[in-house]
């Protein structure tokens, strides 16, 4: 075993050796040691002179116009970020110039969400600039942490789907794919969560309050979006005015997406809505200056705020307009780019691949048809063929209440031409179905793009499947259920369109950046090739039996736990003990994710200790974090319960030092980057069949946590990769859940399982709500009276049993470290590079295009 090998000897590239005193990202990077980075990355005609420090000083002085003595951390952050942007600018331009010249097939990722998190440290890492930053920090006596903390998270997403888009753009740039992400420039991202008296409160996330050094506005590339109606604000609410066509402008704001190594710098293009220029003039010339400005504000409000993922209260009209706005701006932009270098429409699918991130941008089907039919005057069959060959759709959820369906009257009002097109697509589709399955009207009804009812609705998933050449799920089990259950009839007509692309996460942000201690010990052992080829982690497997390596990995985990505990103490005053087992469940709060099941586990352990104070049990800290959709009442009660559970346990001397529950408010990318490396036990406990994939499961695995979980989503494939003996799987399978309605009775578990009964009784007895009697009654309602849709009680005993096995393993540090190493070693499949590689070859037929 090679734990004594140095990082330097493990380095493979010809880049110069980097000195000591750096974080993992630095030590494992192949960094340039150029004194002038503009020269290193500069490749255009413009040449700059001067040192990197001078670059920083110039920004500090001329951007903020304050004396260097008077600057605070915010000004310093901006100056460093702008210096980094200067350094990448020419390479960014060169990337687009290469694509324009080489005319490769381009990939466009359309997503309503990008959960990017912070950019500064990530861009510095990917540009291999850490040594330079470190020198600057030393020269200027800067506080690294304070500086990085100045950057707000770009929280333009709700959870998994948005973070996946962020990992994907990172991988596409690293793999040198000619790709672009399109999204919306929300002024307010996902709400900020605070906890008062245990309850979630939402505050607006005004993340653009201060100038954002990463964005470049490109008003010269604005596009016009035409709508079938106008909008007015009437007594505070936005209302549509029928029969008055109007238009909006989309202004692109570009953000650099730096591939690892800095070779390719792709673009994330976010659209902001604005009123058309002519608009003001009409009203202004009529003398009503104030109402002209009010209209401008109305237009701009379209991209003001990200909708929280609220599967229960779908159907806000503004969301529908947002979705069309994203589609219309992005298609206008990419079609303009296509026309610049191509003259034949038949070449469209050879030059353009458009991936739809869920059905949110699925109006792309009718929009592309509209452009080809009405603007390019192609015949229907040719337009349809091109549309289908160009588009591909990814499904991210099977929950029926989360499948988008938009009312027909909204189409009539806003997008009448789209409705015509959709009805014509449907007519042709149903003719085909009737020809293939004569007399099967049930099938016709299920396949139809239109759901009949009091209000007719367009089924957006059906539209996306029919109007594209590929439909994929995000883990094997999910893709299987999608094909065989959720849209079975469509899969029977178009079997060749259905495929699976198991999700992945970027190892740059989630391992190299987030966990320098572990990244270092991996690089010391196997070299740094894993950063861009995570499958190389398999080389760690033989080291699982190496005492020295186990010790190194244990120390890395210990260091991450200490770091987290220190940060938590200093940022919130909360004390946690790094000598306890760190056990985490972090994700959106939802019944199907079963934070309640985890809470029941804690209540049972708490009861055991109360009943038997001498019980031997390893001390544990249970971390929870996640946001509830503002209108999802039960999820908010779950948050309240977790907080009260934490408070009661903290106040009970019988369990002090043995059990602790911490609810970490404001879960976001930056918090995940801190907590995941420090975690030893990852909880992935959704009701089998409901979690499409999960992605935090992969981040925990890469960071050396062991998983306790159900056979759901990508967790199944993770256990397959690591070997079930290195996992703690439990509970009902998706098949068992699917037919449970015939046999499942939660009351049976209450009546026959003493620990289940005692836990529920304690909750209902107001033990955790002494001053708020009855506040947790809805929990009893959902778990017992209303049938326990997500089968918490069915899985509780098996969960406790798996937990016991886990504690047995933890008791032997060597056995635990061995399993942790084997988990890291088999996490290679879960890199988003692997996922993107599969999309590129199997769906997009896209190839890398090296920037010259
Ligand atoms: C629905 C809605 C409806 C109301 C408006 C806002 C909004 C936003 C998002 C959604 C659906 C979100 C679906 C989703 O996030 N699915 C997750 O996707 C992850 C990436 O594929 C996957 O790992 C998770 O298992 C899956 O739950």
PDB file of N, CA, C and O and ligand atoms in Angstrom, residues 113 158-162 164 307-311 313-314 316 319 323 358 360 394-397 402 404 474 503 592-593 690-695, ligand 1:
ATOM      1  N   UNK A 113     -34.643  25.088 -13.445  1.00  0.00           N
ATOM      2  CA  UNK A 113     -33.900  25.209 -12.188  1.00  0.00           C
ATOM      3  C   UNK A 113     -32.414  24.911 -12.377  1.00  0.00           C
ATOM      4  O   UNK A 113     -32.053  23.970 -13.103  1.00  0.00           O
ATOM      5  N   UNK A 158     -35.060  23.963  -6.488  1.00  0.00           N
ATOM      6  CA  UNK A 158     -35.721  23.435  -5.300  1.00  0.00           C
ATOM      7  C   UNK A 158     -34.927  22.343  -4.605  1.00  0.00           C
ATOM      8  O   UNK A 158     -34.919  22.254  -3.392  1.00  0.00           O
ATOM      9  N   UNK A 159     -34.332  21.475  -5.395  1.00  0.00           N
ATOM     10  CA  UNK A 159     -33.688  20.300  -4.795  1.00  0.00           C
ATOM     11  C   UNK A 159     -32.987  19.505  -5.872  1.00  0.00           C
ATOM     12  O   UNK A 159     -32.255  20.062  -6.694  1.00  0.00           O
ATOM     13  N   UNK A 160     -33.254  18.187  -5.881  1.00  0.00           N
ATOM     14  CA  UNK A 160     -32.523  17.259  -6.743  1.00  0.00           C
ATOM     15  C   UNK A 160     -32.476  17.634  -8.217  1.00  0.00           C
ATOM     16  O   UNK A 160     -31.413  17.583  -8.839  1.00  0.00           O
ATOM     17  N   UNK A 161     -33.627  18.009  -8.751  1.00  0.00           N
ATOM     18  CA  UNK A 161     -33.679  18.295 -10.184  1.00  0.00           C
ATOM     19  C   UNK A 161     -32.802  19.493 -10.552  1.00  0.00           C
ATOM     20  O   UNK A 161     -32.103  19.479 -11.567  1.00  0.00           O
ATOM     21  N   UNK A 162     -32.815  20.516  -9.708  1.00  0.00           N
ATOM     22  CA  UNK A 162     -32.015  21.710  -9.965  1.00  0.00           C
ATOM     23  C   UNK A 162     -30.531  21.472  -9.748  1.00  0.00           C
ATOM     24  O   UNK A 162     -29.685  21.971 -10.487  1.00  0.00           O
ATOM     25  N   UNK A 164     -29.070  18.589 -10.061  1.00  0.00           N
ATOM     26  CA  UNK A 164     -28.626  17.714 -11.152  1.00  0.00           C
ATOM     27  C   UNK A 164     -28.222  18.562 -12.362  1.00  0.00           C
ATOM     28  O   UNK A 164     -27.197  18.316 -12.997  1.00  0.00           O
ATOM     29  N   UNK A 307     -40.644  29.295  -8.373  1.00  0.00           N
ATOM     30  CA  UNK A 307     -41.750  28.617  -7.689  1.00  0.00           C
ATOM     31  C   UNK A 307     -41.212  27.516  -6.791  1.00  0.00           C
ATOM     32  O   UNK A 307     -40.420  26.678  -7.243  1.00  0.00           O
ATOM     33  N   UNK A 308     -41.643  27.501  -5.533  1.00  0.00           N
ATOM     34  CA  UNK A 308     -41.242  26.372  -4.695  1.00  0.00           C
ATOM     35  C   UNK A 308     -41.942  25.107  -5.177  1.00  0.00           C
ATOM     36  O   UNK A 308     -43.091  25.170  -5.611  1.00  0.00           O
ATOM     37  N   UNK A 309     -41.223  23.981  -5.165  1.00  0.00           N
ATOM     38  CA  UNK A 309     -41.786  22.704  -5.598  1.00  0.00           C
ATOM     39  C   UNK A 309     -42.912  22.316  -4.657  1.00  0.00           C
ATOM     40  O   UNK A 309     -42.683  21.897  -3.540  1.00  0.00           O
ATOM     41  N   UNK A 310     -44.104  22.485  -5.142  1.00  0.00           N
ATOM     42  CA  UNK A 310     -45.249  22.282  -4.286  1.00  0.00           C
ATOM     43  C   UNK A 310     -46.212  21.383  -5.042  1.00  0.00           C
ATOM     44  O   UNK A 310     -47.157  21.834  -5.664  1.00  0.00           O
ATOM     45  N   UNK A 311     -45.895  20.102  -4.982  1.00  0.00           N
ATOM     46  CA  UNK A 311     -46.617  19.133  -5.810  1.00  0.00           C
ATOM     47  C   UNK A 311     -48.114  19.187  -5.558  1.00  0.00           C
ATOM     48  O   UNK A 311     -48.904  18.752  -6.392  1.00  0.00           O
ATOM     49  N   UNK A 313     -50.068  21.967  -4.897  1.00  0.00           N
ATOM     50  CA  UNK A 313     -50.856  23.117  -5.365  1.00  0.00           C
ATOM     51  C   UNK A 313     -50.368  23.614  -6.719  1.00  0.00           C
ATOM     52  O   UNK A 313     -50.088  24.781  -6.919  1.00  0.00           O
ATOM     53  N   UNK A 314     -50.244  22.674  -7.629  1.00  0.00           N
ATOM     54  CA  UNK A 314     -49.855  23.027  -8.994  1.00  0.00           C
ATOM     55  C   UNK A 314     -50.904  23.931  -9.600  1.00  0.00           C
ATOM     56  O   UNK A 314     -52.043  23.936  -9.211  1.00  0.00           O
ATOM     57  N   UNK A 316     -50.456  27.438 -10.772  1.00  0.00           N
ATOM     58  CA  UNK A 316     -50.422  28.892 -10.792  1.00  0.00           C
ATOM     59  C   UNK A 316     -50.138  29.362 -12.215  1.00  0.00           C
ATOM     60  O   UNK A 316     -49.210  28.892 -12.855  1.00  0.00           O
ATOM     61  N   UNK A 319     -46.607  30.525 -13.358  1.00  0.00           N
ATOM     62  CA  UNK A 319     -45.643  29.451 -13.598  1.00  0.00           C
ATOM     63  C   UNK A 319     -45.739  28.986 -15.067  1.00  0.00           C
ATOM     64  O   UNK A 319     -44.728  28.736 -15.717  1.00  0.00           O
ATOM     65  N   UNK A 323     -42.777  29.084 -17.809  1.00  0.00           N
ATOM     66  CA  UNK A 323     -42.305  27.929 -18.570  1.00  0.00           C
ATOM     67  C   UNK A 323     -42.269  28.249 -20.069  1.00  0.00           C
ATOM     68  O   UNK A 323     -41.312  27.923 -20.771  1.00  0.00           O
ATOM     69  N   UNK A 358     -37.312  17.481 -17.140  1.00  0.00           N
ATOM     70  CA  UNK A 358     -38.706  17.265 -16.733  1.00  0.00           C
ATOM     71  C   UNK A 358     -39.648  17.900 -17.765  1.00  0.00           C
ATOM     72  O   UNK A 358     -39.212  18.369 -18.813  1.00  0.00           O
ATOM     73  N   UNK A 360     -41.203  20.597 -17.425  1.00  0.00           N
ATOM     74  CA  UNK A 360     -41.292  22.059 -17.266  1.00  0.00           C
ATOM     75  C   UNK A 360     -41.042  22.823 -18.573  1.00  0.00           C
ATOM     76  O   UNK A 360     -41.724  23.815 -18.829  1.00  0.00           O
ATOM     77  N   UNK A 394     -36.447  14.043 -20.070  1.00  0.00           N
ATOM     78  CA  UNK A 394     -36.112  13.298 -18.853  1.00  0.00           C
ATOM     79  C   UNK A 394     -37.238  13.443 -17.848  1.00  0.00           C
ATOM     80  O   UNK A 394     -37.658  14.569 -17.550  1.00  0.00           O
ATOM     81  N   UNK A 395     -37.705  12.312 -17.344  1.00  0.00           N
ATOM     82  CA  UNK A 395     -38.726  12.327 -16.293  1.00  0.00           C
ATOM     83  C   UNK A 395     -38.028  12.234 -14.931  1.00  0.00           C
ATOM     84  O   UNK A 395     -37.073  11.485 -14.767  1.00  0.00           O
ATOM     85  N   UNK A 396     -38.512  13.019 -13.955  1.00  0.00           N
ATOM     86  CA  UNK A 396     -37.875  13.020 -12.635  1.00  0.00           C
ATOM     87  C   UNK A 396     -38.805  12.631 -11.496  1.00  0.00           C
ATOM     88  O   UNK A 396     -38.399  12.701 -10.334  1.00  0.00           O
ATOM     89  N   UNK A 397     -40.029  12.294 -11.801  1.00  0.00           N
ATOM     90  CA  UNK A 397     -40.911  11.900 -10.698  1.00  0.00           C
ATOM     91  C   UNK A 397     -42.089  11.086 -11.207  1.00  0.00           C
ATOM     92  O   UNK A 397     -42.593  11.326 -12.299  1.00  0.00           O
ATOM     93  N   UNK A 402     -47.517  15.286  -9.004  1.00  0.00           N
ATOM     94  CA  UNK A 402     -46.469  16.183  -9.488  1.00  0.00           C
ATOM     95  C   UNK A 402     -46.372  16.198 -11.014  1.00  0.00           C
ATOM     96  O   UNK A 402     -45.570  16.924 -11.580  1.00  0.00           O
ATOM     97  N   UNK A 404     -47.260  17.362 -14.522  1.00  0.00           N
ATOM     98  CA  UNK A 404     -47.875  18.628 -14.947  1.00  0.00           C
ATOM     99  C   UNK A 404     -49.022  18.425 -15.931  1.00  0.00           C
ATOM    100  O   UNK A 404     -48.905  17.657 -16.904  1.00  0.00           O
ATOM    101  N   UNK A 474     -34.311   8.329 -14.296  1.00  0.00           N
ATOM    102  CA  UNK A 474     -33.043   8.747 -13.733  1.00  0.00           C
ATOM    103  C   UNK A 474     -32.381   7.695 -12.824  1.00  0.00           C
ATOM    104  O   UNK A 474     -31.390   7.983 -12.170  1.00  0.00           O
ATOM    105  N   UNK A 503     -28.656   8.874 -12.612  1.00  0.00           N
ATOM    106  CA  UNK A 503     -28.054  10.158 -12.246  1.00  0.00           C
ATOM    107  C   UNK A 503     -26.623  10.016 -11.748  1.00  0.00           C
ATOM    108  O   UNK A 503     -26.160   8.922 -11.413  1.00  0.00           O
ATOM    109  N   UNK A 592     -43.122  11.207   1.285  1.00  0.00           N
ATOM    110  CA  UNK A 592     -42.576   9.984   0.681  1.00  0.00           C
ATOM    111  C   UNK A 592     -41.101   9.773   1.037  1.00  0.00           C
ATOM    112  O   UNK A 592     -40.598   8.651   1.003  1.00  0.00           O
ATOM    113  N   UNK A 593     -40.397  10.844   1.390  1.00  0.00           N
ATOM    114  CA  UNK A 593     -38.986  10.708   1.781  1.00  0.00           C
ATOM    115  C   UNK A 593     -38.860  10.200   3.227  1.00  0.00           C
ATOM    116  O   UNK A 593     -37.793   9.808   3.665  1.00  0.00           O
ATOM    117  N   UNK A 690     -40.867   5.371  -4.882  1.00  0.00           N
ATOM    118  CA  UNK A 690     -41.240   6.792  -4.933  1.00  0.00           C
ATOM    119  C   UNK A 690     -40.079   7.757  -5.204  1.00  0.00           C
ATOM    120  O   UNK A 690     -40.282   8.836  -5.759  1.00  0.00           O
ATOM    121  N   UNK A 691     -38.865   7.433  -4.772  1.00  0.00           N
ATOM    122  CA  UNK A 691     -37.734   8.351  -5.003  1.00  0.00           C
ATOM    123  C   UNK A 691     -37.138   7.993  -6.355  1.00  0.00           C
ATOM    124  O   UNK A 691     -36.551   6.923  -6.515  1.00  0.00           O
ATOM    125  N   UNK A 692     -37.277   8.905  -7.330  1.00  0.00           N
ATOM    126  CA  UNK A 692     -36.857   8.559  -8.685  1.00  0.00           C
ATOM    127  C   UNK A 692     -35.398   8.080  -8.691  1.00  0.00           C
ATOM    128  O   UNK A 692     -35.078   7.023  -9.226  1.00  0.00           O
ATOM    129  N   UNK A 693     -34.515   8.866  -8.102  1.00  0.00           N
ATOM    130  CA  UNK A 693     -33.117   8.449  -8.033  1.00  0.00           C
ATOM    131  C   UNK A 693     -32.524   8.790  -6.673  1.00  0.00           C
ATOM    132  O   UNK A 693     -32.027   7.932  -5.955  1.00  0.00           O
ATOM    133  N   UNK A 694     -32.596  10.088  -6.326  1.00  0.00           N
ATOM    134  CA  UNK A 694     -31.812  10.586  -5.207  1.00  0.00           C
ATOM    135  C   UNK A 694     -30.432  10.910  -5.745  1.00  0.00           C
ATOM    136  O   UNK A 694     -29.942  10.251  -6.690  1.00  0.00           O
ATOM    137  N   UNK A 695     -29.805  11.932  -5.212  1.00  0.00           N
ATOM    138  CA  UNK A 695     -28.429  12.258  -5.602  1.00  0.00           C
ATOM    139  C   UNK A 695     -27.575  12.537  -4.364  1.00  0.00           C
ATOM    140  O   UNK A 695     -26.356  12.358  -4.417  1.00  0.00           O
TER     141      UNK A 695
HETATM  142  C1  LIG B   1     -42.496  20.196  -9.433  1.00  0.00           C
HETATM  143  C2  LIG B   1     -42.880  21.495  -9.335  1.00  0.00           C
HETATM  144  C3  LIG B   1     -44.315  21.770  -9.374  1.00  0.00           C
HETATM  145  C4  LIG B   1     -44.684  23.159  -8.934  1.00  0.00           C
HETATM  146  C5  LIG B   1     -43.758  24.199  -9.392  1.00  0.00           C
HETATM  147  C6  LIG B   1     -42.337  23.951  -9.055  1.00  0.00           C
HETATM  148  C7  LIG B   1     -41.936  22.522  -9.204  1.00  0.00           C
HETATM  149  C8  LIG B   1     -40.616  22.184  -9.195  1.00  0.00           C
HETATM  150  C9  LIG B   1     -40.223  20.866  -9.314  1.00  0.00           C
HETATM  151  C10 LIG B   1     -41.163  19.869  -9.423  1.00  0.00           C
HETATM  152  C11 LIG B   1     -40.793  18.430  -9.569  1.00  0.00           C
HETATM  153  C12 LIG B   1     -39.517  18.125  -9.010  1.00  0.00           C
HETATM  154  C13 LIG B   1     -39.128  16.727  -9.346  1.00  0.00           C
HETATM  155  C14 LIG B   1     -37.807  16.402  -8.745  1.00  0.00           C
HETATM  156  O1  LIG B   1     -37.110  17.256  -8.225  1.00  0.00           O
HETATM  157  N1  LIG B   1     -37.430  15.171  -8.820  1.00  0.00           N
HETATM  158  C15 LIG B   1     -36.164  14.718  -8.266  1.00  0.00           C
HETATM  159  O2  LIG B   1     -35.230  14.683  -9.311  1.00  0.00           O
HETATM  160  C16 LIG B   1     -33.956  14.265  -8.874  1.00  0.00           C
HETATM  161  C17 LIG B   1     -33.013  14.379 -10.040  1.00  0.00           C
HETATM  162  O3  LIG B   1     -33.372  13.483 -11.037  1.00  0.00           O
HETATM  163  C18 LIG B   1     -34.039  12.861  -8.317  1.00  0.00           C
HETATM  164  O4  LIG B   1     -32.768  12.498  -7.842  1.00  0.00           O
HETATM  165  C19 LIG B   1     -35.052  12.792  -7.196  1.00  0.00           C
HETATM  166  O5  LIG B   1     -35.216  11.460  -6.780  1.00  0.00           O
HETATM  167  C20 LIG B   1     -36.380  13.341  -7.675  1.00  0.00           C
HETATM  168  O6  LIG B   1     -37.299  13.433  -6.598  1.00  0.00           O
END
